[in-house]
Amino acid sequence: MFGSAAQAREHTTLELAEIEERLFTYCTSDASPRACATGERSAWQQLTDAERTQVLSALEVAQVDARGRRAQEAAHPMLSREPHGADVLKAVVDAAAARSAGRAPRVLIVTASALDPMEAVDFYRSAFTALGAQAEWLPLDAALARAIEADDCALVARRAEVLGLHAREQVYPDLHALQQETCEQPETLEARIASAQAVFFAGGDQWRLRQALFAPNGDALPWLQTLRKAHARGDLVVGGTSAGAAVQSAAAMLTNGSPASALRAPARNAAPPEPGCARAGLCSAQDEDRLSYWAEGGLGLAADSIVDTHFSERAREPRLLRLLAQTGARLGYGADEASALRVDTRGDIRTITALGREGGWVFLRDAATTSDALVAQVFHLGPGARLRIDAQRSALDEASSVSCLDSDASDQLGADAEERALRPGQPTVQADRHRSARAGGALEPGATRAAARRLAQCGLDAIELPAERGRLIIERTPETRVVLASTGLGIGPLRLRWTQD
């Protein structure tokens, strides 16, 4: 609920959507609000994302129940309309339970990537509790990290300075109290991590999350060092969604950029632009769109790898192609929506298992390629498919794999909406016994994933997806194998490359 201080005293509140609509459509002159004229932009339309959050936090009032307690959001993951998301969270709980000696596993939730880190706490705590975990909020954010470094726990002022947030102590008094106690006893952060079986990083902005675990000079803070050691020993499961997955990168960390920008120019090594900076006139649309990465990586948990998310749904394959070539990273992971890639490491052997609705991708950089050659060996892993990588080779982990699927077996693939992105009615080019199809655009949602699935069928060797001033080509290799997993298929290695016309 939102309202001014005067409105709060009068018990008059407005829903967030109504507040935002008024801010979006009303302009001011002589301090009096009025409807914006045609072509006129309200002040709200000229703010960055962080500035908008700052305004809304100042307007927000506490929501309390009949007993005067803070009203809390409750999640019921098993009743979700997207059951695969709940399955992914349950996989985190199950992996943690294998380390908890028969007790409910302790899962720590980190929300530092959000514009308001307290907003999603109730959701994740209740979701993981419903799935059988002892779920706790690890009250980390950049403001707390800077307060501990300065040995000054005036968190209300620090929160306003670092995060631009106001009145969190009024809206979330219990969470503020927990964070205040943690600031005054910072050693409890390390103790809680050391005694947990899992840490889950929520989504938002991986750059914001990184600021909560690193000092401004780039040094890992003590709680990150403890987390890394527990993870390396195998005592701690680490998971994350969206930014919470991307931040686990070790070789380099994505900080910004669209797939189209990855095809236009090399990425830059830089912190991300302020979200909404083009709208606010602080940067150009090209700057806000440009691909960038942080060469020092994220938390360093995904060894020699770059992690990306919302992968096929947002046609992000070109981003990973560009960054593998440019940074020299050995591996790239791309998790699709409502899906996950579980990575288990034993010595030199890495096993990647796909979970959820669609699964995801594993990209392997060819060490012989140059930094301007956008090409990689790729595996698409549908739900249940598993890939094993060691120092010598990478292969789908299934004894019953085949080189391709005949017409009867390919019927098991199904025909979903994304396959229509391939536009099979377009011209087909034949050469000798091999067939190459030219399909829809590479930047259309799901197009590359659909192309990989089509290549599982016998007789089709390559698919070309037009892209900016060129083509994204995905093709079979002599080593390509196909497996039908529990609810999806795995195919690879395939060769994915972008070529300019």
Short mmCIF file of C-alpha atoms in Angstrom, two decimals:
data_model
loop_
_atom_site.label_atom_id
_atom_site.label_comp_id
_atom_site.label_asym_id
_atom_site.label_seq_id
_atom_site.Cartn_x
_atom_site.Cartn_y
_atom_site.Cartn_z
CA MET A 1 0.00 0.00 0.00
CA PHE A 2 1.22 3.50 -0.78
CA GLY A 3 0.30 6.98 0.38
CA SER A 4 1.71 10.23 1.70
CA ALA A 5 2.42 10.75 5.40
CA ALA A 6 -0.77 12.79 5.66
CA GLN A 7 -2.72 10.06 3.92
CA ALA A 8 -1.29 7.49 6.32
CA ARG A 9 -2.60 9.48 9.28
CA GLU A 10 -6.02 9.58 7.62
CA HIS A 11 -5.84 5.84 6.87
CA THR A 12 -6.17 6.51 3.15
CA THR A 13 -4.02 4.31 0.95
CA LEU A 14 -3.70 3.50 -2.74
CA GLU A 15 -2.56 0.35 -4.52
CA LEU A 16 0.81 0.44 -6.26
CA ALA A 17 -0.69 0.22 -9.77
CA GLU A 18 -2.86 3.28 -9.14
CA ILE A 19 0.06 5.28 -7.75
CA GLU A 20 2.21 4.43 -10.78
CA GLU A 21 -0.58 5.31 -13.21
CA ARG A 22 -0.97 8.73 -11.63
CA LEU A 23 2.77 9.36 -11.61
CA PHE A 24 3.02 8.25 -15.24
CA THR A 25 0.22 10.41 -16.63
CA TYR A 26 0.35 13.56 -14.52
CA CYS A 27 2.62 16.53 -15.13
CA THR A 28 3.05 19.61 -12.97
CA SER A 29 3.00 23.36 -13.46
CA ASP A 30 3.13 25.83 -10.61
CA ALA A 31 3.25 22.81 -8.27
CA SER A 32 -0.25 21.73 -9.33
CA PRO A 33 -0.74 18.28 -10.90
CA ARG A 34 -2.48 18.06 -14.26
CA ALA A 35 -2.84 15.54 -17.02
CA CYS A 36 0.14 15.59 -19.35
CA ALA A 37 -0.45 17.18 -22.72
CA THR A 38 0.07 15.19 -25.91
CA GLY A 39 3.79 14.53 -26.37
CA GLU A 40 4.64 15.79 -22.88
CA ARG A 41 6.60 13.47 -20.59
CA SER A 42 5.86 13.38 -16.89
CA ALA A 43 8.68 13.59 -14.37
CA TRP A 44 8.06 9.90 -13.64
CA GLN A 45 8.86 9.03 -17.24
CA GLN A 46 12.26 10.68 -16.84
CA LEU A 47 13.48 8.72 -13.82
CA THR A 48 15.83 5.74 -13.72
CA ASP A 49 14.59 2.46 -12.25
CA ALA A 50 16.44 3.14 -8.99
CA GLU A 51 14.96 6.63 -8.73
CA ARG A 52 11.46 5.25 -9.21
CA THR A 53 12.07 2.72 -6.43
CA GLN A 54 13.36 5.53 -4.22
CA VAL A 55 10.12 7.50 -4.72
CA LEU A 56 7.90 4.49 -4.11
CA SER A 57 9.78 3.47 -0.97
CA ALA A 58 9.18 6.94 0.47
CA LEU A 59 5.44 6.62 -0.23
CA GLU A 60 5.01 3.06 1.03
CA VAL A 61 3.23 2.51 4.35
CA ALA A 62 3.32 -0.55 6.58
CA GLN A 63 0.69 -3.25 6.14
CA VAL A 64 -0.37 -4.82 9.41
CA ASP A 65 -2.91 -7.48 10.35
CA ALA A 66 -5.64 -7.27 13.01
CA ARG A 67 -3.09 -8.04 15.72
CA GLY A 68 -0.77 -5.27 14.62
CA ARG A 69 1.77 -7.62 13.06
CA ARG A 70 3.32 -7.06 9.66
CA ALA A 71 1.27 -8.78 6.97
CA GLN A 72 3.45 -11.29 5.14
CA GLU A 73 3.23 -12.71 1.65
CA ALA A 74 2.77 -16.49 1.48
CA ALA A 75 3.81 -18.62 -1.50
CA HIS A 76 2.33 -22.04 -2.27
CA PRO A 77 4.70 -23.45 -4.90
CA MET A 78 2.92 -26.76 -5.34
CA LEU A 79 -0.21 -24.88 -6.42
CA SER A 80 1.67 -22.82 -9.00
CA ARG A 81 0.37 -22.53 -12.55
CA GLU A 82 4.02 -23.13 -13.56
CA PRO A 83 4.84 -26.41 -11.78
CA HIS A 84 8.31 -26.62 -13.30
CA GLY A 85 9.47 -23.61 -11.29
CA ALA A 86 8.48 -25.41 -8.10
CA ASP A 87 10.31 -28.52 -9.32
CA VAL A 88 13.52 -26.53 -9.69
CA LEU A 89 13.24 -25.10 -6.16
CA LYS A 90 12.46 -28.59 -4.85
CA ALA A 91 15.64 -29.87 -6.50
CA VAL A 92 17.62 -27.34 -4.43
CA VAL A 93 15.91 -28.55 -1.24
CA ASP A 94 16.51 -32.20 -2.11
CA ALA A 95 20.19 -31.60 -2.81
CA ALA A 96 20.50 -29.74 0.50
CA ALA A 97 18.64 -32.53 2.34
CA ALA A 98 21.30 -34.99 1.20
CA ARG A 99 23.70 -33.00 3.40
CA SER A 100 21.48 -32.45 6.46
CA ALA A 101 21.63 -35.86 8.19
CA GLY A 102 17.89 -36.44 8.09
CA ARG A 103 16.88 -33.03 9.38
CA ALA A 104 15.07 -30.34 7.43
CA PRO A 105 17.88 -28.66 5.47
CA ARG A 106 18.79 -25.06 6.24
CA VAL A 107 18.42 -22.95 3.10
CA LEU A 108 19.64 -19.35 3.25
CA ILE A 109 18.00 -16.88 0.87
CA VAL A 110 19.92 -13.88 -0.47
CA THR A 111 17.85 -11.07 -2.03
CA ALA A 112 20.58 -8.46 -2.45
CA SER A 113 20.07 -8.28 -6.24
CA ALA A 114 16.68 -6.57 -5.90
CA LEU A 115 16.09 -2.82 -6.03
CA ASP A 116 14.40 -3.36 -2.65
CA PRO A 117 16.10 -6.40 -1.04
CA MET A 118 13.35 -6.81 1.55
CA GLU A 119 10.47 -7.04 -0.90
CA ALA A 120 10.91 -10.71 -1.92
CA VAL A 121 11.95 -12.13 1.46
CA ASP A 122 8.51 -13.39 2.48
CA PHE A 123 7.94 -15.05 -0.90
CA TYR A 124 11.14 -17.08 -0.88
CA ARG A 125 11.04 -17.96 2.81
CA SER A 126 7.50 -19.30 2.52
CA ALA A 127 8.20 -21.10 -0.77
CA PHE A 128 11.23 -22.98 0.55
CA THR A 129 9.46 -23.72 3.84
CA ALA A 130 6.53 -25.24 1.92
CA LEU A 131 9.02 -27.45 0.06
CA GLY A 132 10.43 -28.88 3.29
CA ALA A 133 13.34 -26.58 4.12
CA GLN A 134 14.22 -24.59 7.19
CA ALA A 135 14.31 -21.35 5.23
CA GLU A 136 16.04 -18.23 6.52
CA TRP A 137 16.87 -14.83 5.08
CA LEU A 138 20.57 -14.01 4.98
CA PRO A 139 20.18 -10.23 5.41
CA LEU A 140 22.91 -9.22 3.00
CA ASP A 141 22.78 -6.22 0.71
CA ALA A 142 25.24 -3.57 -0.42
CA ALA A 143 24.16 -1.17 2.33
CA LEU A 144 24.88 -3.73 5.06
CA ALA A 145 28.23 -4.59 3.49
CA ARG A 146 29.32 -0.94 3.44
CA ALA A 147 28.07 -0.45 7.01
CA ILE A 148 30.11 -3.40 8.30
CA GLU A 149 33.21 -2.20 6.44
CA ALA A 150 32.84 1.27 7.98
CA ASP A 151 31.99 -0.15 11.44
CA ASP A 152 29.00 2.18 11.44
CA CYS A 153 25.62 0.49 11.80
CA ALA A 154 23.39 3.51 11.23
CA LEU A 155 21.50 1.41 8.69
CA VAL A 156 18.63 3.79 8.04
CA ALA A 157 21.01 6.44 6.72
CA ARG A 158 23.26 3.89 5.03
CA ARG A 159 20.31 2.33 3.21
CA ALA A 160 19.25 5.70 1.85
CA GLU A 161 22.81 6.53 0.78
CA VAL A 162 23.75 3.22 -0.87
CA LEU A 163 20.42 1.82 -2.07
CA GLY A 164 18.27 4.96 -2.23
CA LEU A 165 15.62 3.32 -0.03
CA HIS A 166 13.57 4.97 2.67
CA ALA A 167 11.39 3.86 5.59
CA ARG A 168 12.27 0.17 5.32
CA GLU A 169 12.45 0.10 9.11
CA GLN A 170 8.78 1.12 9.18
CA VAL A 171 7.48 -1.13 6.41
CA TYR A 172 9.60 -4.17 7.36
CA PRO A 173 10.42 -3.66 11.06
CA ASP A 174 11.28 -7.32 11.69
CA LEU A 175 13.64 -7.52 8.71
CA HIS A 176 15.27 -4.24 9.66
CA ALA A 177 15.80 -5.53 13.20
CA LEU A 178 17.46 -8.70 11.87
CA GLN A 179 19.71 -6.69 9.60
CA GLN A 180 20.61 -4.29 12.43
CA GLU A 181 21.54 -7.21 14.69
CA THR A 182 23.65 -8.72 11.91
CA CYS A 183 25.48 -5.45 11.36
CA GLU A 184 26.37 -5.28 15.03
CA GLN A 185 27.51 -8.93 15.03
CA PRO A 186 28.88 -9.47 11.50
CA GLU A 187 30.57 -12.74 12.44
CA THR A 188 27.09 -14.31 12.45
CA LEU A 189 27.04 -14.08 8.64
CA GLU A 190 29.92 -16.51 8.33
CA ALA A 191 28.55 -18.76 11.08
CA ARG A 192 25.16 -19.03 9.38
CA ILE A 193 26.72 -19.84 6.02
CA ALA A 194 29.01 -22.45 7.57
CA SER A 195 26.07 -24.24 9.22
CA ALA A 196 23.71 -24.14 6.20
CA GLN A 197 23.23 -26.79 3.55
CA ALA A 198 22.19 -24.44 0.72
CA VAL A 199 22.29 -20.80 -0.31
CA PHE A 200 19.81 -19.55 -2.90
CA PHE A 201 20.32 -16.23 -4.69
CA ALA A 202 17.13 -14.50 -5.86
CA GLY A 203 16.85 -12.60 -9.14
CA GLY A 204 17.20 -8.92 -9.97
CA ASP A 205 20.54 -7.37 -10.93
CA GLN A 206 23.72 -9.42 -10.55
CA TRP A 207 25.79 -6.25 -10.25
CA ARG A 208 23.85 -5.18 -7.15
CA LEU A 209 24.25 -8.65 -5.70
CA ARG A 210 27.98 -8.61 -6.35
CA GLN A 211 28.33 -5.37 -4.35
CA ALA A 212 27.08 -7.21 -1.25
CA LEU A 213 29.86 -9.80 -1.43
CA PHE A 214 32.86 -7.79 -2.60
CA ALA A 215 34.62 -4.76 -1.19
CA PRO A 216 34.92 -1.70 -3.45
CA ASN A 217 38.56 -2.65 -4.15
CA GLY A 218 37.43 -6.02 -5.56
CA ASP A 219 38.39 -8.20 -2.59
CA ALA A 220 36.00 -10.98 -1.60
CA LEU A 221 34.39 -10.16 1.75
CA PRO A 222 34.69 -12.70 4.61
CA TRP A 223 31.21 -14.14 4.10
CA LEU A 224 31.93 -14.84 0.43
CA GLN A 225 35.20 -16.52 1.38
CA THR A 226 33.30 -18.77 3.80
CA LEU A 227 30.71 -19.56 1.15
CA ARG A 228 33.36 -20.46 -1.42
CA LYS A 229 35.15 -22.82 0.99
CA ALA A 230 31.93 -24.62 2.00
CA HIS A 231 30.93 -24.98 -1.66
CA ALA A 232 34.37 -26.30 -2.65
CA ARG A 233 34.19 -28.93 0.10
CA GLY A 234 30.81 -30.08 -1.19
CA ASP A 235 29.07 -29.11 2.06
CA LEU A 236 26.98 -26.35 0.51
CA VAL A 237 24.58 -26.39 -2.44
CA VAL A 238 24.39 -23.05 -4.25
CA GLY A 239 21.49 -22.16 -6.50
CA GLY A 240 19.98 -19.06 -8.01
CA THR A 241 17.44 -17.69 -10.41
CA SER A 242 18.08 -15.11 -13.14
CA ALA A 243 20.67 -12.69 -11.70
CA GLY A 244 21.20 -15.15 -8.86
CA ALA A 245 22.46 -17.67 -11.42
CA ALA A 246 24.44 -15.21 -13.56
CA VAL A 247 26.37 -13.97 -10.50
CA GLN A 248 27.89 -17.44 -10.02
CA SER A 249 30.06 -16.94 -13.12
CA ALA A 250 33.81 -17.31 -12.65
CA ALA A 251 35.51 -16.63 -16.00
CA ALA A 252 33.63 -13.37 -16.55
CA MET A 253 30.20 -12.09 -15.56
CA LEU A 254 27.59 -10.66 -17.90
CA THR A 255 26.64 -7.16 -16.82
CA ASN A 256 24.42 -5.90 -19.66
CA GLY A 257 23.44 -6.09 -23.28
CA SER A 258 21.00 -7.42 -25.84
CA PRO A 259 21.60 -10.32 -28.23
CA ALA A 260 21.40 -7.89 -31.16
CA SER A 261 24.20 -5.78 -29.70
CA ALA A 262 26.34 -8.93 -29.43
CA LEU A 263 26.18 -9.26 -33.21
CA ARG A 264 26.92 -5.59 -33.88
CA ALA A 265 30.14 -5.07 -31.94
CA PRO A 266 32.50 -6.58 -29.38
CA ALA A 267 31.47 -6.40 -25.74
CA ARG A 268 33.11 -3.94 -23.39
CA ASN A 269 34.58 -4.75 -19.98
CA ALA A 270 32.47 -2.47 -17.80
CA ALA A 271 29.97 -2.18 -15.02
CA PRO A 272 26.38 -2.03 -16.27
CA PRO A 273 24.73 1.28 -17.10
CA GLU A 274 22.07 2.47 -14.68
CA PRO A 275 18.82 0.70 -15.68
CA GLY A 276 16.53 3.29 -17.25
CA CYS A 277 19.39 5.72 -17.94
CA ALA A 278 18.29 6.29 -21.56
CA ARG A 279 14.77 7.15 -20.41
CA ALA A 280 16.26 9.58 -17.90
CA GLY A 281 18.56 11.19 -20.49
CA LEU A 282 21.72 10.03 -18.69
CA CYS A 283 22.93 7.76 -21.48
CA SER A 284 22.05 6.87 -25.06
CA ALA A 285 19.78 3.99 -25.99
CA GLN A 286 22.81 2.38 -27.65
CA ASP A 287 24.81 2.58 -24.41
CA GLU A 288 21.99 1.05 -22.39
CA ASP A 289 21.65 -1.74 -24.97
CA ARG A 290 25.37 -2.53 -25.46
CA LEU A 291 26.80 -5.88 -24.38
CA SER A 292 29.20 -5.70 -21.44
CA TYR A 293 30.87 -8.01 -18.95
CA TRP A 294 32.99 -7.85 -15.81
CA ALA A 295 36.33 -9.57 -16.48
CA GLU A 296 36.88 -10.40 -12.80
CA GLY A 297 33.77 -12.57 -12.86
CA GLY A 298 31.04 -12.99 -10.30
CA LEU A 299 31.18 -15.13 -7.18
CA GLY A 300 33.51 -17.59 -8.90
CA LEU A 301 31.47 -20.71 -8.12
CA ALA A 302 30.90 -21.86 -11.73
CA ALA A 303 34.54 -22.66 -12.52
CA ASP A 304 35.96 -21.26 -15.78
CA SER A 305 32.42 -20.49 -16.94
CA ILE A 306 29.95 -17.76 -17.83
CA VAL A 307 26.31 -18.23 -16.82
CA ASP A 308 23.32 -16.73 -18.64
CA THR A 309 19.58 -17.14 -18.03
CA HIS A 310 16.16 -16.66 -19.71
CA PHE A 311 18.24 -18.11 -22.46
CA SER A 312 16.36 -19.41 -25.51
CA GLU A 313 13.20 -17.48 -24.65
CA ARG A 314 15.12 -14.23 -25.09
CA ALA A 315 17.33 -15.51 -27.94
CA ARG A 316 20.49 -14.98 -25.90
CA GLU A 317 22.66 -17.49 -27.74
CA PRO A 318 24.63 -14.72 -29.56
CA ARG A 319 25.58 -13.13 -26.20
CA LEU A 320 27.27 -16.29 -25.01
CA LEU A 321 28.95 -16.88 -28.38
CA ARG A 322 30.45 -13.40 -28.25
CA LEU A 323 31.63 -13.59 -24.65
CA LEU A 324 33.18 -17.05 -24.95
CA ALA A 325 35.21 -15.87 -27.91
CA GLN A 326 36.16 -12.53 -26.39
CA THR A 327 36.96 -13.55 -22.79
CA GLY A 328 38.51 -16.95 -23.43
CA ALA A 329 36.11 -18.63 -21.01
CA ARG A 330 36.06 -22.39 -21.50
CA LEU A 331 32.37 -23.00 -20.79
CA GLY A 332 29.04 -21.23 -21.02
CA TYR A 333 25.80 -22.27 -19.37
CA GLY A 334 22.43 -21.04 -20.62
CA ALA A 335 19.40 -21.93 -18.49
CA ASP A 336 15.98 -21.59 -20.07
CA GLU A 337 12.99 -20.19 -18.20
CA ALA A 338 11.31 -22.37 -15.52
CA SER A 339 14.35 -24.61 -15.95
CA ALA A 340 17.78 -25.20 -14.46
CA LEU A 341 21.14 -26.81 -15.10
CA ARG A 342 22.50 -28.76 -12.13
CA VAL A 343 26.31 -28.90 -12.19
CA ASP A 344 28.06 -31.58 -10.10
CA THR A 345 31.86 -31.56 -10.01
CA ARG A 346 34.01 -34.51 -8.93
CA GLY A 347 37.67 -33.88 -9.57
CA ASP A 348 38.12 -33.23 -13.29
CA ILE A 349 34.67 -34.59 -14.16
CA ARG A 350 31.72 -32.24 -14.46
CA THR A 351 28.19 -33.60 -14.84
CA ILE A 352 25.45 -31.24 -16.01
CA THR A 353 21.82 -32.36 -15.69
CA ALA A 354 18.87 -30.42 -17.11
CA LEU A 355 15.76 -29.82 -15.00
CA GLY A 356 12.42 -28.07 -15.35
CA ARG A 357 10.28 -27.22 -18.33
CA GLU A 358 12.86 -26.86 -21.12
CA GLY A 359 16.34 -27.50 -19.71
CA GLY A 360 19.16 -25.46 -21.17
CA TRP A 361 22.44 -25.25 -23.05
CA VAL A 362 26.13 -25.92 -22.54
CA PHE A 363 28.58 -24.04 -24.79
CA LEU A 364 32.24 -25.12 -25.11
CA ARG A 365 34.71 -22.74 -26.66
CA ASP A 366 37.07 -24.07 -29.30
CA ALA A 367 40.54 -23.14 -28.02
CA ALA A 368 41.76 -22.74 -31.60
CA THR A 369 39.31 -19.97 -32.48
CA THR A 370 40.23 -16.29 -32.47
CA SER A 371 38.50 -13.63 -30.39
CA ASP A 372 36.55 -12.35 -33.40
CA ALA A 373 35.27 -15.79 -34.48
CA LEU A 374 31.83 -16.41 -33.02
CA VAL A 375 31.72 -20.19 -32.93
CA ALA A 376 31.28 -22.85 -30.27
CA GLN A 377 30.49 -26.49 -29.72
CA VAL A 378 27.05 -26.67 -28.08
CA PHE A 379 24.78 -29.19 -26.40
CA HIS A 380 21.07 -28.68 -25.92
CA LEU A 381 19.87 -30.58 -22.84
CA GLY A 382 16.15 -31.18 -22.47
CA PRO A 383 14.70 -32.14 -19.08
CA GLY A 384 16.44 -35.25 -17.75
CA ALA A 385 19.32 -35.13 -20.24
CA ARG A 386 22.82 -35.27 -18.79
CA LEU A 387 26.23 -34.23 -20.11
CA ARG A 388 29.62 -35.35 -18.80
CA ILE A 389 32.69 -33.20 -19.36
CA ASP A 390 36.23 -34.16 -18.41
CA ALA A 391 39.67 -33.01 -19.43
CA GLN A 392 39.58 -35.10 -22.61
CA ARG A 393 36.05 -35.10 -23.97
CA SER A 394 32.43 -34.10 -23.57
CA ALA A 395 29.56 -36.45 -24.28
CA LEU A 396 25.92 -37.03 -23.51
CA ASP A 397 25.82 -39.47 -20.61
CA GLU A 398 23.58 -42.15 -22.05
CA ALA A 399 24.58 -45.58 -23.36
CA SER A 400 21.51 -45.80 -25.61
CA SER A 401 22.22 -42.65 -27.60
CA VAL A 402 21.75 -42.68 -31.37
CA SER A 403 23.12 -40.55 -34.16
CA CYS A 404 19.66 -39.28 -35.14
CA LEU A 405 15.98 -40.02 -34.70
CA ASP A 406 13.97 -41.69 -37.46
CA SER A 407 10.47 -40.51 -38.29
CA ASP A 408 8.81 -42.76 -35.72
CA ALA A 409 11.06 -41.67 -32.88
CA SER A 410 10.93 -38.02 -33.89
CA ASP A 411 7.17 -38.05 -33.29
CA GLN A 412 8.07 -38.06 -29.58
CA LEU A 413 9.53 -34.58 -29.96
CA GLY A 414 6.10 -32.98 -30.28
CA ALA A 415 5.33 -29.75 -32.08
CA ASP A 416 5.25 -26.68 -29.88
CA ALA A 417 4.67 -23.04 -30.68
CA GLU A 418 8.35 -22.16 -30.86
CA GLU A 419 8.96 -24.58 -33.73
CA ARG A 420 6.76 -22.34 -35.86
CA ALA A 421 9.51 -19.73 -35.49
CA LEU A 422 11.51 -21.87 -37.91
CA ARG A 423 9.06 -21.12 -40.71
CA PRO A 424 9.53 -24.50 -42.42
CA GLY A 425 7.80 -23.22 -45.55
CA GLN A 426 10.81 -21.09 -46.48
CA PRO A 427 13.18 -22.27 -49.21
CA THR A 428 15.20 -25.41 -48.52
CA VAL A 429 18.63 -25.89 -50.06
CA GLN A 430 19.78 -29.44 -50.88
CA ALA A 431 23.32 -30.54 -51.55
CA ASP A 432 24.13 -34.19 -52.29
CA ARG A 433 22.57 -36.33 -49.55
CA HIS A 434 22.61 -33.52 -46.97
CA ARG A 435 19.89 -31.02 -46.33
CA SER A 436 20.15 -27.47 -45.01
CA ALA A 437 17.07 -25.43 -44.11
CA ARG A 438 16.88 -21.66 -43.94
CA ALA A 439 14.56 -20.70 -41.12
CA GLY A 440 13.21 -17.70 -39.21
CA GLY A 441 15.28 -15.04 -37.48
CA ALA A 442 17.98 -15.93 -34.95
CA LEU A 443 16.68 -13.30 -32.54
CA GLU A 444 13.15 -14.69 -32.45
CA PRO A 445 12.25 -16.28 -29.10
CA GLY A 446 13.05 -19.98 -29.00
CA ALA A 447 14.30 -20.19 -32.60
CA THR A 448 17.73 -21.68 -31.88
CA ARG A 449 16.33 -24.19 -29.40
CA ALA A 450 13.72 -25.28 -31.94
CA ALA A 451 16.45 -25.60 -34.57
CA ALA A 452 18.50 -27.88 -32.31
CA ARG A 453 15.47 -30.11 -31.78
CA ARG A 454 14.84 -30.25 -35.50
CA LEU A 455 18.44 -31.36 -36.04
CA ALA A 456 17.76 -34.45 -33.93
CA GLN A 457 15.86 -35.83 -36.94
CA CYS A 458 17.66 -37.90 -39.54
CA GLY A 459 18.41 -36.26 -42.87
CA LEU A 460 18.73 -32.67 -41.69
CA ASP A 461 22.29 -31.46 -41.18
CA ALA A 462 22.11 -27.69 -40.68
CA ILE A 463 19.69 -24.85 -40.13
CA GLU A 464 20.44 -21.22 -40.94
CA LEU A 465 18.82 -18.47 -38.89
CA PRO A 466 19.12 -14.98 -40.41
CA ALA A 467 20.59 -12.40 -38.04
CA GLU A 468 21.80 -8.81 -38.31
CA ARG A 469 23.97 -8.58 -41.43
CA GLY A 470 24.59 -12.31 -41.26
CA ARG A 471 23.37 -15.74 -40.26
CA LEU A 472 23.44 -17.88 -37.16
CA ILE A 473 24.13 -21.43 -38.34
CA ILE A 474 23.57 -24.50 -36.19
CA GLU A 475 24.80 -27.77 -37.65
CA ARG A 476 25.46 -31.38 -36.85
CA THR A 477 28.99 -32.79 -36.53
CA PRO A 478 30.26 -36.35 -37.06
CA GLU A 479 30.13 -36.81 -33.28
CA THR A 480 26.54 -35.59 -32.82
CA ARG A 481 24.42 -37.92 -30.70
CA VAL A 482 20.78 -37.80 -29.58
CA VAL A 483 19.23 -39.22 -26.41
CA LEU A 484 15.61 -39.34 -25.37
CA ALA A 485 15.67 -38.43 -21.69
CA SER A 486 12.84 -38.63 -19.16
CA THR A 487 10.76 -35.76 -20.54
CA GLY A 488 12.98 -34.20 -23.21
CA LEU A 489 15.87 -34.89 -25.51
CA GLY A 490 19.54 -34.15 -25.47
CA ILE A 491 21.49 -33.43 -28.62
CA GLY A 492 25.13 -32.60 -29.22
CA PRO A 493 27.74 -31.75 -29.91
CA LEU A 494 26.41 -29.31 -32.47
CA ARG A 495 28.36 -26.48 -34.01
CA LEU A 496 26.91 -22.99 -33.58
CA ARG A 497 28.47 -20.11 -35.49
CA TRP A 498 27.62 -16.67 -36.73
CA THR A 499 28.81 -15.58 -40.13
CA GLN A 500 28.52 -12.16 -41.73
CA ASP A 501 27.03 -11.85 -45.22
#
